[in-house]
Amino acid sequence: MQKTIRKLSQNQKVIKFLKDNSNKKFTAREIAENITQLYEQEYELKRKPFSSHNDFISQVVSEIGCNKDYLIKASIQLQDKPRPRVFWYDSEEIKVPGKELVNKFSEKDLYPLLIEFLNNEFGLFCLRINEKTSSNLKGLNGNKWLHPDIVAMQVLDKEWDSAVQDCAKASSGQNVKLWSFEVKKELTSSNVRESFFQAVSNSSWANEGYLVATSIPDNILNELRILSSLHGIGVILLAEKDISESDILLPAKQKIEVDWQSVNRIVKENKDFKEYIDYISVYYRTGKIFKNNWNK
């Protein structure tokens, strides 16, 4: 007796396609176009009622979107922002002993993109903090939890009247805001807590501290919301293909006072960070910004 081959449901087709193309992100439309071509005969009957190919694909796209909860339960990742929503299967989530996946880009490739975004969107003056300029007295990775990847200064009094500037200085008012950023390529369920608490450790000295990543699946956003609410660190989604699409998903809780004791500790450990504080000191004393020193 001939054995009947059971056809895959549409959800199963989507899951198989994403697993066959693991670590690649696809929109619902791209998935629909691919699975309807891969299983062309199986879709013939479903296609008939539609007057155009676009209408048919739009229906499949809608069905994929409606079944996102089923896909999530099957270990499919999805990300809503920036639009359009994308789906992917992350093979790194299931660790294979002895097997390392080669990433297309490194965290260091993201630093200039983040600096450009922060400068364009918020007018921040940014600096990269290179771990190689640290004293490393504590050995390998000794400063992993000490200093962030990117720091920034935001000038608040640039457009103020000179008399107001003088009053702010005399009354110890805030005329600059200090920002701190910890950058990760992607956040997953396996690294989200360590990454977040690394940001807490090395960015809590600033007025505003952020954890930045290019990939933040929706299924870990709730945990990030809870952690952000408890510890005040914000979250930024960096869109590496178009930085203008980058977004602050969770704003940081602003601290009125900088933790200068922690700042002093980092200054003693890292030359780049000392340079950052030197530049801020120049602005405090003179009101001058030497733009060639920043955003590099």
PDB file of C-alpha atoms in Angstrom:
ATOM      1  CA  MET A   1       0.000   0.000   0.000  1.00  0.00           C
ATOM      2  CA  GLN A   2       1.415   3.367  -1.066  1.00  0.00           C
ATOM      3  CA  LYS A   3       2.120   5.752   1.790  1.00  0.00           C
ATOM      4  CA  THR A   4       0.385   9.147   1.577  1.00  0.00           C
ATOM      5  CA  ILE A   5       2.686  12.134   1.896  1.00  0.00           C
ATOM      6  CA  ARG A   6       1.084  14.675   4.207  1.00  0.00           C
ATOM      7  CA  LYS A   7       1.185  18.216   2.883  1.00  0.00           C
ATOM      8  CA  LEU A   8       2.586  20.966   5.047  1.00  0.00           C
ATOM      9  CA  SER A   9       0.241  23.605   6.408  1.00  0.00           C
ATOM     10  CA  GLN A  10       1.004  27.191   5.446  1.00  0.00           C
ATOM     11  CA  ASN A  11       2.481  27.864   8.892  1.00  0.00           C
ATOM     12  CA  GLN A  12       4.729  24.839   8.489  1.00  0.00           C
ATOM     13  CA  LYS A  13       5.786  26.058   5.041  1.00  0.00           C
ATOM     14  CA  VAL A  14       6.738  29.426   6.537  1.00  0.00           C
ATOM     15  CA  ILE A  15       8.713  27.795   9.360  1.00  0.00           C
ATOM     16  CA  LYS A  16      10.520  25.424   6.989  1.00  0.00           C
ATOM     17  CA  PHE A  17      11.413  28.283   4.634  1.00  0.00           C
ATOM     18  CA  LEU A  18      12.824  30.395   7.470  1.00  0.00           C
ATOM     19  CA  LYS A  19      14.781  27.468   8.927  1.00  0.00           C
ATOM     20  CA  ASP A  20      16.186  26.659   5.487  1.00  0.00           C
ATOM     21  CA  ASN A  21      17.322  30.297   5.311  1.00  0.00           C
ATOM     22  CA  SER A  22      18.351  30.705   8.941  1.00  0.00           C
ATOM     23  CA  ASN A  23      19.717  34.038  10.205  1.00  0.00           C
ATOM     24  CA  LYS A  24      18.250  35.871   7.190  1.00  0.00           C
ATOM     25  CA  LYS A  25      15.409  38.328   7.732  1.00  0.00           C
ATOM     26  CA  PHE A  26      12.353  38.397   5.483  1.00  0.00           C
ATOM     27  CA  THR A  27       9.234  40.529   5.323  1.00  0.00           C
ATOM     28  CA  ALA A  28       5.886  38.735   5.215  1.00  0.00           C
ATOM     29  CA  ARG A  29       5.615  39.642   1.527  1.00  0.00           C
ATOM     30  CA  GLU A  30       9.012  38.137   0.739  1.00  0.00           C
ATOM     31  CA  ILE A  31       8.025  34.961   2.579  1.00  0.00           C
ATOM     32  CA  ALA A  32       4.709  34.831   0.705  1.00  0.00           C
ATOM     33  CA  GLU A  33       6.423  35.243  -2.678  1.00  0.00           C
ATOM     34  CA  ASN A  34       8.901  32.481  -1.864  1.00  0.00           C
ATOM     35  CA  ILE A  35       6.574  29.845  -0.435  1.00  0.00           C
ATOM     36  CA  THR A  36       3.989  30.305  -3.204  1.00  0.00           C
ATOM     37  CA  GLN A  37       6.754  29.651  -5.736  1.00  0.00           C
ATOM     38  CA  LEU A  38       8.247  26.731  -3.804  1.00  0.00           C
ATOM     39  CA  TYR A  39       4.822  25.096  -3.401  1.00  0.00           C
ATOM     40  CA  GLU A  40       3.286  26.389  -6.622  1.00  0.00           C
ATOM     41  CA  GLN A  41       1.057  23.377  -7.289  1.00  0.00           C
ATOM     42  CA  GLU A  42      -0.330  23.385  -3.756  1.00  0.00           C
ATOM     43  CA  TYR A  43      -1.354  27.029  -4.120  1.00  0.00           C
ATOM     44  CA  GLU A  44      -3.106  26.665  -7.501  1.00  0.00           C
ATOM     45  CA  LEU A  45      -6.576  26.238  -6.000  1.00  0.00           C
ATOM     46  CA  LYS A  46      -6.078  29.029  -3.470  1.00  0.00           C
ATOM     47  CA  ARG A  47      -4.918  31.389  -6.222  1.00  0.00           C
ATOM     48  CA  LYS A  48      -7.977  30.951  -8.508  1.00  0.00           C
ATOM     49  CA  PRO A  49     -10.471  33.324  -6.795  1.00  0.00           C
ATOM     50  CA  PHE A  50      -8.084  36.283  -7.030  1.00  0.00           C
ATOM     51  CA  SER A  51      -8.139  38.599 -10.021  1.00  0.00           C
ATOM     52  CA  SER A  52      -4.452  39.502  -9.734  1.00  0.00           C
ATOM     53  CA  HIS A  53      -1.218  38.027  -8.433  1.00  0.00           C
ATOM     54  CA  ASN A  54      -0.781  40.990  -6.084  1.00  0.00           C
ATOM     55  CA  ASP A  55      -4.188  40.402  -4.457  1.00  0.00           C
ATOM     56  CA  PHE A  56      -3.328  36.734  -3.947  1.00  0.00           C
ATOM     57  CA  ILE A  57       0.058  37.522  -2.382  1.00  0.00           C
ATOM     58  CA  SER A  58      -1.542  40.177  -0.161  1.00  0.00           C
ATOM     59  CA  GLN A  59      -3.927  37.532   1.187  1.00  0.00           C
ATOM     60  CA  VAL A  60      -1.035  35.191   2.030  1.00  0.00           C
ATOM     61  CA  VAL A  61       0.820  38.113   3.642  1.00  0.00           C
ATOM     62  CA  SER A  62      -2.224  38.856   5.801  1.00  0.00           C
ATOM     63  CA  GLU A  63      -2.471  35.211   6.896  1.00  0.00           C
ATOM     64  CA  ILE A  64       1.217  35.125   7.834  1.00  0.00           C
ATOM     65  CA  GLY A  65       0.755  38.236   9.974  1.00  0.00           C
ATOM     66  CA  CYS A  66      -2.338  36.824  11.693  1.00  0.00           C
ATOM     67  CA  ASN A  67      -0.428  33.669  12.650  1.00  0.00           C
ATOM     68  CA  LYS A  68       2.585  35.386  14.205  1.00  0.00           C
ATOM     69  CA  ASP A  69       1.845  33.917  17.667  1.00  0.00           C
ATOM     70  CA  TYR A  70       2.026  30.386  16.220  1.00  0.00           C
ATOM     71  CA  LEU A  71       5.330  31.242  14.534  1.00  0.00           C
ATOM     72  CA  ILE A  72       6.790  32.663  17.750  1.00  0.00           C
ATOM     73  CA  LYS A  73       5.938  29.435  19.586  1.00  0.00           C
ATOM     74  CA  ALA A  74       7.886  27.584  16.889  1.00  0.00           C
ATOM     75  CA  SER A  75      11.020  29.641  17.732  1.00  0.00           C
ATOM     76  CA  ILE A  76      10.597  32.076  14.851  1.00  0.00           C
ATOM     77  CA  GLN A  77      11.838  35.575  15.707  1.00  0.00           C
ATOM     78  CA  LEU A  78      10.015  38.687  14.592  1.00  0.00           C
ATOM     79  CA  GLN A  79      10.693  42.387  14.850  1.00  0.00           C
ATOM     80  CA  ASP A  80       8.079  45.105  14.303  1.00  0.00           C
ATOM     81  CA  LYS A  81      10.303  48.198  14.278  1.00  0.00           C
ATOM     82  CA  PRO A  82      11.483  49.705  12.068  1.00  0.00           C
ATOM     83  CA  ARG A  83       8.729  48.839   9.618  1.00  0.00           C
ATOM     84  CA  PRO A  84       8.111  46.602   7.762  1.00  0.00           C
ATOM     85  CA  ARG A  85       7.900  43.691  10.212  1.00  0.00           C
ATOM     86  CA  VAL A  86      10.545  41.029   9.587  1.00  0.00           C
ATOM     87  CA  PHE A  87      10.691  37.323  10.471  1.00  0.00           C
ATOM     88  CA  TRP A  88      13.702  35.032  10.831  1.00  0.00           C
ATOM     89  CA  TYR A  89      14.950  31.828  12.387  1.00  0.00           C
ATOM     90  CA  ASP A  90      17.970  32.371  14.618  1.00  0.00           C
ATOM     91  CA  SER A  91      20.177  29.286  14.552  1.00  0.00           C
ATOM     92  CA  GLU A  92      22.413  30.868  17.212  1.00  0.00           C
ATOM     93  CA  GLU A  93      19.590  30.415  19.701  1.00  0.00           C
ATOM     94  CA  ILE A  94      20.144  26.649  19.467  1.00  0.00           C
ATOM     95  CA  LYS A  95      23.805  26.235  20.292  1.00  0.00           C
ATOM     96  CA  VAL A  96      25.725  23.566  18.420  1.00  0.00           C
ATOM     97  CA  PRO A  97      28.873  22.537  20.355  1.00  0.00           C
ATOM     98  CA  GLY A  98      32.055  23.415  18.524  1.00  0.00           C
ATOM     99  CA  LYS A  99      30.267  25.333  15.800  1.00  0.00           C
ATOM    100  CA  GLU A 100      30.701  29.084  15.475  1.00  0.00           C
ATOM    101  CA  LEU A 101      28.643  31.128  13.062  1.00  0.00           C
ATOM    102  CA  VAL A 102      30.456  33.825  11.121  1.00  0.00           C
ATOM    103  CA  ASN A 103      28.769  37.221  11.518  1.00  0.00           C
ATOM    104  CA  LYS A 104      28.605  39.553   8.562  1.00  0.00           C
ATOM    105  CA  PHE A 105      29.542  42.600  10.638  1.00  0.00           C
ATOM    106  CA  SER A 106      31.049  43.357  14.018  1.00  0.00           C
ATOM    107  CA  GLU A 107      29.966  45.665  16.816  1.00  0.00           C
ATOM    108  CA  LYS A 108      32.759  48.034  15.812  1.00  0.00           C
ATOM    109  CA  ASP A 109      31.142  48.470  12.390  1.00  0.00           C
ATOM    110  CA  LEU A 110      28.080  49.860  14.179  1.00  0.00           C
ATOM    111  CA  TYR A 111      29.876  52.606  16.126  1.00  0.00           C
ATOM    112  CA  PRO A 112      30.118  55.163  13.272  1.00  0.00           C
ATOM    113  CA  LEU A 113      26.473  54.466  12.350  1.00  0.00           C
ATOM    114  CA  LEU A 114      25.325  55.129  15.906  1.00  0.00           C
ATOM    115  CA  ILE A 115      27.434  58.289  16.120  1.00  0.00           C
ATOM    116  CA  GLU A 116      25.918  59.554  12.860  1.00  0.00           C
ATOM    117  CA  PHE A 117      22.385  58.834  14.111  1.00  0.00           C
ATOM    118  CA  LEU A 118      22.959  60.547  17.471  1.00  0.00           C
ATOM    119  CA  ASN A 119      24.547  63.585  15.871  1.00  0.00           C
ATOM    120  CA  ASN A 120      21.854  63.965  13.200  1.00  0.00           C
ATOM    121  CA  GLU A 121      18.832  63.301  15.414  1.00  0.00           C
ATOM    122  CA  PHE A 122      19.846  64.856  18.735  1.00  0.00           C
ATOM    123  CA  GLY A 123      22.820  67.080  17.970  1.00  0.00           C
ATOM    124  CA  LEU A 124      25.056  65.050  20.290  1.00  0.00           C
ATOM    125  CA  PHE A 125      28.826  65.357  20.303  1.00  0.00           C
ATOM    126  CA  CYS A 126      30.072  61.761  20.463  1.00  0.00           C
ATOM    127  CA  LEU A 127      33.287  59.871  21.123  1.00  0.00           C
ATOM    128  CA  ARG A 128      34.236  56.223  20.770  1.00  0.00           C
ATOM    129  CA  ILE A 129      35.749  54.688  23.909  1.00  0.00           C
ATOM    130  CA  ASN A 130      38.321  52.142  22.778  1.00  0.00           C
ATOM    131  CA  GLU A 131      38.980  49.341  25.253  1.00  0.00           C
ATOM    132  CA  LYS A 132      42.581  49.206  23.950  1.00  0.00           C
ATOM    133  CA  THR A 133      43.281  52.536  25.669  1.00  0.00           C
ATOM    134  CA  SER A 134      42.337  51.068  29.062  1.00  0.00           C
ATOM    135  CA  SER A 135      44.985  50.225  31.644  1.00  0.00           C
ATOM    136  CA  ASN A 136      43.838  46.559  31.753  1.00  0.00           C
ATOM    137  CA  LEU A 137      45.247  46.228  35.255  1.00  0.00           C
ATOM    138  CA  LYS A 138      42.473  43.737  35.978  1.00  0.00           C
ATOM    139  CA  GLY A 139      43.443  41.431  33.115  1.00  0.00           C
ATOM    140  CA  LEU A 140      41.529  40.242  30.040  1.00  0.00           C
ATOM    141  CA  ASN A 141      37.960  41.626  29.911  1.00  0.00           C
ATOM    142  CA  GLY A 142      38.607  43.371  33.217  1.00  0.00           C
ATOM    143  CA  ASN A 143      36.977  46.561  31.916  1.00  0.00           C
ATOM    144  CA  LYS A 144      34.053  44.865  30.165  1.00  0.00           C
ATOM    145  CA  TRP A 145      31.681  46.101  32.866  1.00  0.00           C
ATOM    146  CA  LEU A 146      33.428  49.442  33.471  1.00  0.00           C
ATOM    147  CA  HIS A 147      33.187  51.725  30.459  1.00  0.00           C
ATOM    148  CA  PRO A 148      30.697  51.953  27.551  1.00  0.00           C
ATOM    149  CA  ASP A 149      31.328  51.854  23.805  1.00  0.00           C
ATOM    150  CA  ILE A 150      30.143  55.372  22.936  1.00  0.00           C
ATOM    151  CA  VAL A 151      29.806  58.503  25.086  1.00  0.00           C
ATOM    152  CA  ALA A 152      28.283  61.848  24.177  1.00  0.00           C
ATOM    153  CA  MET A 153      27.775  65.423  25.319  1.00  0.00           C
ATOM    154  CA  GLN A 154      24.564  67.331  24.645  1.00  0.00           C
ATOM    155  CA  VAL A 155      24.838  71.113  24.899  1.00  0.00           C
ATOM    156  CA  LEU A 156      21.670  72.535  26.444  1.00  0.00           C
ATOM    157  CA  ASP A 157      22.579  76.227  26.687  1.00  0.00           C
ATOM    158  CA  LYS A 158      23.773  76.889  23.131  1.00  0.00           C
ATOM    159  CA  GLU A 159      20.732  79.039  22.259  1.00  0.00           C
ATOM    160  CA  TRP A 160      20.362  80.627  25.688  1.00  0.00           C
ATOM    161  CA  ASP A 161      20.841  84.333  26.354  1.00  0.00           C
ATOM    162  CA  SER A 162      24.314  85.019  27.766  1.00  0.00           C
ATOM    163  CA  ALA A 163      22.837  86.327  31.025  1.00  0.00           C
ATOM    164  CA  VAL A 164      20.869  83.093  31.431  1.00  0.00           C
ATOM    165  CA  GLN A 165      24.040  81.101  30.790  1.00  0.00           C
ATOM    166  CA  ASP A 166      25.813  83.052  33.545  1.00  0.00           C
ATOM    167  CA  CYS A 167      22.930  82.441  35.950  1.00  0.00           C
ATOM    168  CA  ALA A 168      22.962  78.707  35.217  1.00  0.00           C
ATOM    169  CA  LYS A 169      26.698  78.498  35.892  1.00  0.00           C
ATOM    170  CA  ALA A 170      26.441  80.523  39.105  1.00  0.00           C
ATOM    171  CA  SER A 171      23.581  78.390  40.415  1.00  0.00           C
ATOM    172  CA  SER A 172      25.155  75.067  39.376  1.00  0.00           C
ATOM    173  CA  GLY A 173      22.397  74.634  36.807  1.00  0.00           C
ATOM    174  CA  GLN A 174      22.631  71.980  34.114  1.00  0.00           C
ATOM    175  CA  ASN A 175      23.950  73.340  30.825  1.00  0.00           C
ATOM    176  CA  VAL A 176      25.135  70.018  29.382  1.00  0.00           C
ATOM    177  CA  LYS A 177      23.804  66.477  29.507  1.00  0.00           C
ATOM    178  CA  LEU A 178      26.068  63.418  29.387  1.00  0.00           C
ATOM    179  CA  TRP A 179      24.994  60.266  27.538  1.00  0.00           C
ATOM    180  CA  SER A 180      26.394  56.721  27.493  1.00  0.00           C
ATOM    181  CA  PHE A 181      25.797  53.832  25.067  1.00  0.00           C
ATOM    182  CA  GLU A 182      26.517  50.093  25.183  1.00  0.00           C
ATOM    183  CA  VAL A 183      26.343  48.559  21.680  1.00  0.00           C
ATOM    184  CA  LYS A 184      25.422  44.974  20.754  1.00  0.00           C
ATOM    185  CA  LYS A 185      24.926  43.436  17.314  1.00  0.00           C
ATOM    186  CA  GLU A 186      21.718  41.766  18.398  1.00  0.00           C
ATOM    187  CA  LEU A 187      19.755  40.897  21.487  1.00  0.00           C
ATOM    188  CA  THR A 188      18.434  37.380  21.944  1.00  0.00           C
ATOM    189  CA  SER A 189      16.747  35.529  24.763  1.00  0.00           C
ATOM    190  CA  SER A 190      20.129  34.033  25.677  1.00  0.00           C
ATOM    191  CA  ASN A 191      22.090  37.309  25.934  1.00  0.00           C
ATOM    192  CA  VAL A 192      19.514  39.996  26.773  1.00  0.00           C
ATOM    193  CA  ARG A 193      19.990  40.022  30.553  1.00  0.00           C
ATOM    194  CA  GLU A 194      23.794  39.998  30.463  1.00  0.00           C
ATOM    195  CA  SER A 195      23.786  42.738  27.811  1.00  0.00           C
ATOM    196  CA  PHE A 196      21.327  44.868  29.759  1.00  0.00           C
ATOM    197  CA  PHE A 197      23.204  44.602  33.042  1.00  0.00           C
ATOM    198  CA  GLN A 198      26.463  45.365  31.277  1.00  0.00           C
ATOM    199  CA  ALA A 199      24.806  48.617  30.166  1.00  0.00           C
ATOM    200  CA  VAL A 200      23.615  49.218  33.739  1.00  0.00           C
ATOM    201  CA  SER A 201      27.152  48.695  35.028  1.00  0.00           C
ATOM    202  CA  ASN A 202      28.971  50.926  32.551  1.00  0.00           C
ATOM    203  CA  SER A 203      26.364  53.601  31.744  1.00  0.00           C
ATOM    204  CA  SER A 204      24.577  54.412  35.010  1.00  0.00           C
ATOM    205  CA  TRP A 205      27.045  57.245  35.727  1.00  0.00           C
ATOM    206  CA  ALA A 206      25.529  59.347  32.908  1.00  0.00           C
ATOM    207  CA  ASN A 207      22.431  61.540  32.784  1.00  0.00           C
ATOM    208  CA  GLU A 208      21.061  59.062  30.232  1.00  0.00           C
ATOM    209  CA  GLY A 209      22.292  55.536  29.481  1.00  0.00           C
ATOM    210  CA  TYR A 210      21.237  53.271  26.601  1.00  0.00           C
ATOM    211  CA  LEU A 211      21.598  49.722  25.335  1.00  0.00           C
ATOM    212  CA  VAL A 212      21.789  49.729  21.518  1.00  0.00           C
ATOM    213  CA  ALA A 213      21.259  46.816  19.108  1.00  0.00           C
ATOM    214  CA  THR A 214      20.408  46.253  15.447  1.00  0.00           C
ATOM    215  CA  SER A 215      18.108  43.327  16.189  1.00  0.00           C
ATOM    216  CA  ILE A 216      15.586  43.200  19.041  1.00  0.00           C
ATOM    217  CA  PRO A 217      12.915  40.488  18.635  1.00  0.00           C
ATOM    218  CA  ASP A 218       9.466  41.340  19.953  1.00  0.00           C
ATOM    219  CA  ASN A 219       9.490  38.359  22.307  1.00  0.00           C
ATOM    220  CA  ILE A 220      12.178  39.962  24.500  1.00  0.00           C
ATOM    221  CA  LEU A 221      10.779  43.505  24.444  1.00  0.00           C
ATOM    222  CA  ASN A 222       8.564  42.867  27.468  1.00  0.00           C
ATOM    223  CA  GLU A 223      11.569  41.777  29.517  1.00  0.00           C
ATOM    224  CA  LEU A 224      13.457  44.875  28.381  1.00  0.00           C
ATOM    225  CA  ARG A 225      10.516  47.056  29.435  1.00  0.00           C
ATOM    226  CA  ILE A 226      10.604  45.571  32.929  1.00  0.00           C
ATOM    227  CA  LEU A 227      14.394  45.914  33.218  1.00  0.00           C
ATOM    228  CA  SER A 228      14.308  49.470  31.863  1.00  0.00           C
ATOM    229  CA  SER A 229      11.594  50.453  34.324  1.00  0.00           C
ATOM    230  CA  LEU A 230      13.612  49.049  37.236  1.00  0.00           C
ATOM    231  CA  HIS A 231      17.073  50.322  36.286  1.00  0.00           C
ATOM    232  CA  GLY A 232      16.462  53.370  34.066  1.00  0.00           C
ATOM    233  CA  ILE A 233      18.558  52.242  31.070  1.00  0.00           C
ATOM    234  CA  GLY A 234      16.872  52.954  27.722  1.00  0.00           C
ATOM    235  CA  VAL A 235      16.890  50.862  24.540  1.00  0.00           C
ATOM    236  CA  ILE A 236      17.672  51.997  20.982  1.00  0.00           C
ATOM    237  CA  LEU A 237      17.049  49.966  17.834  1.00  0.00           C
ATOM    238  CA  LEU A 238      19.755  50.887  15.307  1.00  0.00           C
ATOM    239  CA  ALA A 239      18.672  50.362  11.691  1.00  0.00           C
ATOM    240  CA  GLU A 240      21.995  49.699   9.985  1.00  0.00           C
ATOM    241  CA  LYS A 241      20.572  49.794   6.440  1.00  0.00           C
ATOM    242  CA  ASP A 242      18.981  53.235   6.934  1.00  0.00           C
ATOM    243  CA  ILE A 243      20.011  54.973  10.153  1.00  0.00           C
ATOM    244  CA  SER A 244      17.171  57.497   9.806  1.00  0.00           C
ATOM    245  CA  GLU A 245      14.827  54.581  10.609  1.00  0.00           C
ATOM    246  CA  SER A 246      16.553  54.007  13.963  1.00  0.00           C
ATOM    247  CA  ASP A 247      14.308  54.452  16.969  1.00  0.00           C
ATOM    248  CA  ILE A 248      14.367  54.866  20.742  1.00  0.00           C
ATOM    249  CA  LEU A 249      12.161  51.941  21.762  1.00  0.00           C
ATOM    250  CA  LEU A 250      12.434  52.654  25.489  1.00  0.00           C
ATOM    251  CA  PRO A 251      13.565  56.100  26.672  1.00  0.00           C
ATOM    252  CA  ALA A 252      16.078  56.228  29.504  1.00  0.00           C
ATOM    253  CA  LYS A 253      15.154  57.695  32.864  1.00  0.00           C
ATOM    254  CA  GLN A 254      17.056  60.948  33.085  1.00  0.00           C
ATOM    255  CA  LYS A 255      19.322  61.414  36.109  1.00  0.00           C
ATOM    256  CA  ILE A 256      19.640  65.002  37.280  1.00  0.00           C
ATOM    257  CA  GLU A 257      23.167  64.532  38.593  1.00  0.00           C
ATOM    258  CA  VAL A 258      26.124  62.805  36.960  1.00  0.00           C
ATOM    259  CA  ASP A 259      27.823  60.218  39.177  1.00  0.00           C
ATOM    260  CA  TRP A 260      31.190  61.978  39.243  1.00  0.00           C
ATOM    261  CA  GLN A 261      32.754  59.377  41.531  1.00  0.00           C
ATOM    262  CA  SER A 262      32.147  56.687  38.892  1.00  0.00           C
ATOM    263  CA  VAL A 263      33.345  59.095  36.185  1.00  0.00           C
ATOM    264  CA  ASN A 264      36.609  59.592  38.078  1.00  0.00           C
ATOM    265  CA  ARG A 265      37.090  55.837  38.333  1.00  0.00           C
ATOM    266  CA  ILE A 266      36.689  55.398  34.556  1.00  0.00           C
ATOM    267  CA  VAL A 267      38.955  58.396  33.834  1.00  0.00           C
ATOM    268  CA  LYS A 268      41.752  56.656  35.751  1.00  0.00           C
ATOM    269  CA  GLU A 269      41.291  53.462  33.715  1.00  0.00           C
ATOM    270  CA  ASN A 270      40.763  54.694  30.140  1.00  0.00           C
ATOM    271  CA  LYS A 271      42.576  57.398  28.131  1.00  0.00           C
ATOM    272  CA  ASP A 272      39.716  57.931  25.656  1.00  0.00           C
ATOM    273  CA  PHE A 273      37.275  58.526  28.492  1.00  0.00           C
ATOM    274  CA  LYS A 274      39.678  61.011  30.100  1.00  0.00           C
ATOM    275  CA  GLU A 275      39.827  62.838  26.772  1.00  0.00           C
ATOM    276  CA  TYR A 276      36.008  62.948  26.731  1.00  0.00           C
ATOM    277  CA  ILE A 277      35.918  64.516  30.208  1.00  0.00           C
ATOM    278  CA  ASP A 278      38.697  66.960  29.216  1.00  0.00           C
ATOM    279  CA  TYR A 279      36.584  68.180  26.278  1.00  0.00           C
ATOM    280  CA  ILE A 280      33.568  68.622  28.545  1.00  0.00           C
ATOM    281  CA  SER A 281      35.737  70.532  31.018  1.00  0.00           C
ATOM    282  CA  VAL A 282      36.807  72.896  28.223  1.00  0.00           C
ATOM    283  CA  TYR A 283      33.161  73.590  27.404  1.00  0.00           C
ATOM    284  CA  TYR A 284      32.279  74.188  31.071  1.00  0.00           C
ATOM    285  CA  ARG A 285      35.131  76.690  31.430  1.00  0.00           C
ATOM    286  CA  THR A 286      35.071  78.454  28.059  1.00  0.00           C
ATOM    287  CA  GLY A 287      31.796  77.628  26.319  1.00  0.00           C
ATOM    288  CA  LYS A 288      33.826  76.481  23.293  1.00  0.00           C
ATOM    289  CA  ILE A 289      33.346  73.276  21.292  1.00  0.00           C
ATOM    290  CA  PHE A 290      36.167  72.144  19.018  1.00  0.00           C
ATOM    291  CA  LYS A 291      34.160  70.098  16.533  1.00  0.00           C
ATOM    292  CA  ASN A 292      37.229  68.334  15.143  1.00  0.00           C
ATOM    293  CA  ASN A 293      37.553  66.562  18.486  1.00  0.00           C
ATOM    294  CA  TRP A 294      34.089  65.010  18.304  1.00  0.00           C
ATOM    295  CA  ASN A 295      32.029  62.476  16.341  1.00  0.00           C
ATOM    296  CA  LYS A 296      34.916  60.193  15.463  1.00  0.00           C
TER     297      LYS A 296
END
